[in-house]
Tab-separated table of N, CA and C in Angstrom:
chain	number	residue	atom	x	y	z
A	83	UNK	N	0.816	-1.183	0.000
A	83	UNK	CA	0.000	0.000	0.000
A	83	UNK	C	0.871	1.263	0.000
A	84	UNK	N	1.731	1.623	0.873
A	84	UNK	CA	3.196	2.459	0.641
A	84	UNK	C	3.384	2.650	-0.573
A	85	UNK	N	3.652	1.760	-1.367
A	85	UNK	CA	4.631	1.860	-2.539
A	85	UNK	C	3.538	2.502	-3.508
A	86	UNK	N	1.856	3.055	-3.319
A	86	UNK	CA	1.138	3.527	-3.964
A	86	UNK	C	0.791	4.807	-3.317
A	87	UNK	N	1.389	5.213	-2.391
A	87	UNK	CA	0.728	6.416	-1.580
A	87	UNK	C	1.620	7.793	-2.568
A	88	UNK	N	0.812	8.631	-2.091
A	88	UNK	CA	1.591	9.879	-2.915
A	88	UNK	C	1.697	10.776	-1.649
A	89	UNK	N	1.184	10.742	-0.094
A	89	UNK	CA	1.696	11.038	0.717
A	89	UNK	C	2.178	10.666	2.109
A	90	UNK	N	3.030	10.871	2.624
A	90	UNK	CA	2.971	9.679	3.743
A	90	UNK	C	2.985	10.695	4.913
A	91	UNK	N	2.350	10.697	5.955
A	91	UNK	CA	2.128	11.200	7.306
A	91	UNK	C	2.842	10.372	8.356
A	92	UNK	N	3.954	10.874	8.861
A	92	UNK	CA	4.806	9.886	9.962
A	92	UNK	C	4.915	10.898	11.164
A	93	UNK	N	3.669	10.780	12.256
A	93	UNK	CA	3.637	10.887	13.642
A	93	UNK	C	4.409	10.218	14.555
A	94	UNK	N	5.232	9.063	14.098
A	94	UNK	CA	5.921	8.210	15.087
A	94	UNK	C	7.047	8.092	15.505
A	95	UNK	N	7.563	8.145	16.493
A	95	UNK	CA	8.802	8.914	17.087
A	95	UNK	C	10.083	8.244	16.293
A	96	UNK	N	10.490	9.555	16.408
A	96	UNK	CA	11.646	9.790	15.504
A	96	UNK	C	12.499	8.232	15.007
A	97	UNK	N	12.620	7.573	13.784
A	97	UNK	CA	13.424	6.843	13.132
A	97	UNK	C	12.881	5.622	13.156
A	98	UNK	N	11.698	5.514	13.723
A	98	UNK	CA	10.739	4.048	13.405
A	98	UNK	C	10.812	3.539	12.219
A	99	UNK	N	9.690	4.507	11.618
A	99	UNK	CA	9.794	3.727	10.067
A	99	UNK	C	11.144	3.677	9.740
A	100	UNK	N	12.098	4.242	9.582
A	100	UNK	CA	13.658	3.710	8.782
A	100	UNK	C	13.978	2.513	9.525
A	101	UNK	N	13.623	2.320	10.821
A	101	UNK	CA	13.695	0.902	11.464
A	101	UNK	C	12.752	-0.053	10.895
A	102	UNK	N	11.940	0.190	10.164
A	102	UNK	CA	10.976	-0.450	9.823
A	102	UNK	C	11.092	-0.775	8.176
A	103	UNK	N	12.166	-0.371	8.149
A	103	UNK	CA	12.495	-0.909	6.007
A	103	UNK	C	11.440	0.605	5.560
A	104	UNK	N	11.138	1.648	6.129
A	104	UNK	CA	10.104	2.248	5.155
A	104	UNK	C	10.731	3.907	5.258
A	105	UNK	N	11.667	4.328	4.430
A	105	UNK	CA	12.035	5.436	3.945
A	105	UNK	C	11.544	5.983	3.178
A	106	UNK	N	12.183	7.849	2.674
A	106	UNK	CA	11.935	8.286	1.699
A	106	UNK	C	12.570	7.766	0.181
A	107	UNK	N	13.837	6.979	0.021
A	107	UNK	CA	14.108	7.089	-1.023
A	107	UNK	C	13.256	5.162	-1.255
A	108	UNK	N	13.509	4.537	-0.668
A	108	UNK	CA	12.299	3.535	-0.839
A	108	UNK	C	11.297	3.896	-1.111
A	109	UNK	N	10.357	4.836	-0.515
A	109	UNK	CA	9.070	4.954	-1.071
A	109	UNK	C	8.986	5.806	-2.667
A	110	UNK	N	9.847	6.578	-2.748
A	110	UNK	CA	10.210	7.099	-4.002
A	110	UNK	C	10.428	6.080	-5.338
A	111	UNK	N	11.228	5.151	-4.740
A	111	UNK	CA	12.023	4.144	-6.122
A	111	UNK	C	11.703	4.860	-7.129
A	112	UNK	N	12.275	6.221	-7.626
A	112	UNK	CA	12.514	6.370	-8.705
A	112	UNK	C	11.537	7.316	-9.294
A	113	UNK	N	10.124	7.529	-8.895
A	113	UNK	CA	9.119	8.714	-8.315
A	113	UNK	C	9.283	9.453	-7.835
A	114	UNK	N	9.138	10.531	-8.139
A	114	UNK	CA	9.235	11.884	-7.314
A	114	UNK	C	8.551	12.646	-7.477
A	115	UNK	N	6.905	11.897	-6.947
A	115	UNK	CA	5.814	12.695	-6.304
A	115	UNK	C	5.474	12.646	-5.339
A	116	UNK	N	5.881	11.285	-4.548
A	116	UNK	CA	5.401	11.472	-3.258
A	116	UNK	C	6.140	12.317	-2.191
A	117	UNK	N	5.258	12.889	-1.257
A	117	UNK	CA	5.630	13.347	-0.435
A	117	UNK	C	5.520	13.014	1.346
A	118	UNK	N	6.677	13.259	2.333
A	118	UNK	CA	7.087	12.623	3.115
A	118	UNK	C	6.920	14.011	4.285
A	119	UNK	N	5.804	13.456	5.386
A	119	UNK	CA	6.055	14.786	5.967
A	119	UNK	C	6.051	13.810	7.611
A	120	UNK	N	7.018	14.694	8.364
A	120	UNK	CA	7.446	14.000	9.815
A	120	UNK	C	6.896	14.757	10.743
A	121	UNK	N	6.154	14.510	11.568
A	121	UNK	CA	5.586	15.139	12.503
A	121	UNK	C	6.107	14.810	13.862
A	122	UNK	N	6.984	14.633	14.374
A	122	UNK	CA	7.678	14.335	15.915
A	122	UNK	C	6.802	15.187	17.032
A	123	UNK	N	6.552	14.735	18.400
A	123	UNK	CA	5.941	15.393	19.076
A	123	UNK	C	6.688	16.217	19.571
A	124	UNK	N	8.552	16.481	19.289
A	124	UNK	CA	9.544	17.283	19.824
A	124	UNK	C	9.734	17.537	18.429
A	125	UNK	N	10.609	18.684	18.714
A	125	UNK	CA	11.648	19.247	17.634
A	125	UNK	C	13.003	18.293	17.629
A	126	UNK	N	13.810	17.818	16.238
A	126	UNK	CA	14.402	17.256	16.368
A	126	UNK	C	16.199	18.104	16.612
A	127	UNK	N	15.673	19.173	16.651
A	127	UNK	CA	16.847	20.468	17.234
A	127	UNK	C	16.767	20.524	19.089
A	128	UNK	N	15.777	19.946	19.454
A	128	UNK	CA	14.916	20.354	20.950
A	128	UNK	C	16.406	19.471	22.040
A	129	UNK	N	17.200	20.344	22.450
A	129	UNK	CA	18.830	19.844	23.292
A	129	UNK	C	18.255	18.957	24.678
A	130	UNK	N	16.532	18.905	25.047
A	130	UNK	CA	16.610	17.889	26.314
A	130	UNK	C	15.408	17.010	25.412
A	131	UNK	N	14.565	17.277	24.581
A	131	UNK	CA	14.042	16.100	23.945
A	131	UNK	C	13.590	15.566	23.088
A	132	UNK	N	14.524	15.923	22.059
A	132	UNK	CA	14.824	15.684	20.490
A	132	UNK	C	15.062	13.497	20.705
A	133	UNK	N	14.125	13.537	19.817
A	133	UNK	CA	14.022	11.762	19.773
A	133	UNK	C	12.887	11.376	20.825
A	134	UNK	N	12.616	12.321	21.596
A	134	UNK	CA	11.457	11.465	22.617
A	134	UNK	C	9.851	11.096	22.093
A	135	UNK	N	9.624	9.940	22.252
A	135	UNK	CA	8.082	9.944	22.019
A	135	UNK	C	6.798	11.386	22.674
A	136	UNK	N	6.341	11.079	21.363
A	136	UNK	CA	5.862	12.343	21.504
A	136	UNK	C	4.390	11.991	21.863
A	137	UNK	N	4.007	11.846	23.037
A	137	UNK	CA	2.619	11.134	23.796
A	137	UNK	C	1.889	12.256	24.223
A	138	UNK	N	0.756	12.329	24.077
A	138	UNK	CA	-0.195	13.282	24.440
A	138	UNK	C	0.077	13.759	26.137
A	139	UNK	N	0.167	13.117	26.918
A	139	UNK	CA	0.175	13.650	28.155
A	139	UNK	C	1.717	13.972	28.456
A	140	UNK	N	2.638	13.188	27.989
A	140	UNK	CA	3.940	14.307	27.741
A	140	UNK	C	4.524	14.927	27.523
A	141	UNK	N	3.682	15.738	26.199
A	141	UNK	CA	3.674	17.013	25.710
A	141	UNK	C	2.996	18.333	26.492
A	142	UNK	N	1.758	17.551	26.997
A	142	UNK	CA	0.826	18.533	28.179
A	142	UNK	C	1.938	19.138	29.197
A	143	UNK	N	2.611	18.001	29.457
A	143	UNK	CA	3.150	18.387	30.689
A	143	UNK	C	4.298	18.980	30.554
A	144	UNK	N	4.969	18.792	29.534
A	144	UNK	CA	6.559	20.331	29.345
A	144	UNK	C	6.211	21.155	28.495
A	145	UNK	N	4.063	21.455	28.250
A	145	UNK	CA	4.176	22.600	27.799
A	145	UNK	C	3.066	23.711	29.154
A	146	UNK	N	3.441	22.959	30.165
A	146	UNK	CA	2.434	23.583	31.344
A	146	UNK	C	1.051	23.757	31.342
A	147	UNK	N	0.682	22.589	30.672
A	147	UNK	CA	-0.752	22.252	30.579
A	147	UNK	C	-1.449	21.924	31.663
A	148	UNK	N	-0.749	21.446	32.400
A	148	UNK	CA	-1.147	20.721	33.878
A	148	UNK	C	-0.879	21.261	34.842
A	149	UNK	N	-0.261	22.326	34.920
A	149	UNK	CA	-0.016	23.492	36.436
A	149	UNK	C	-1.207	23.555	37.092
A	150	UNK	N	-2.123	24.303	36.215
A	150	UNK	CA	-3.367	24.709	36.948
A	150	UNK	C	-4.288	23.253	37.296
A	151	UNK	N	-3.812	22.094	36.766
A	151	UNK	CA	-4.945	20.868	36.894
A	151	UNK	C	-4.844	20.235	38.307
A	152	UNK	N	-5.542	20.413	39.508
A	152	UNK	CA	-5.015	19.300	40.591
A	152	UNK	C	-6.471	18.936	41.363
């Protein structure tokens, strides 16, 4: 199904799919329409958590979502 997509949406922390056999120049073979967009729940520049899973309630919480919650 990959090898027919013309876009791919990757929410999943940083370097899965390339662990997973599923890159950009694989999904390309030789096409160059599809497009590859990475959505990390960190920045992959971010110096305390560049690579971390990016989980809904761990994002809440180092963006002070939860101060006021008790």
């Amino acid at each position: 199904m990959i090898t027919r997509a013309d876009i791919v949406l990757d929410n999943n922390r940083p370097g899965l799919l390339p662990e997973l056999g599923i890159d950009l120049e694989r999904l390309r073979d030789g096409d160059e329409r599809p497009i590859w967009v990475s959505m990390p729940g960190f920045a992959s520049t971010d110096p305390e958590f560049a690579g971390t899973p990016g989980w809904e309630i761990l994002i809440g919480a180092t963006c002070g979502m939860f101060t006021d919650t008790a």
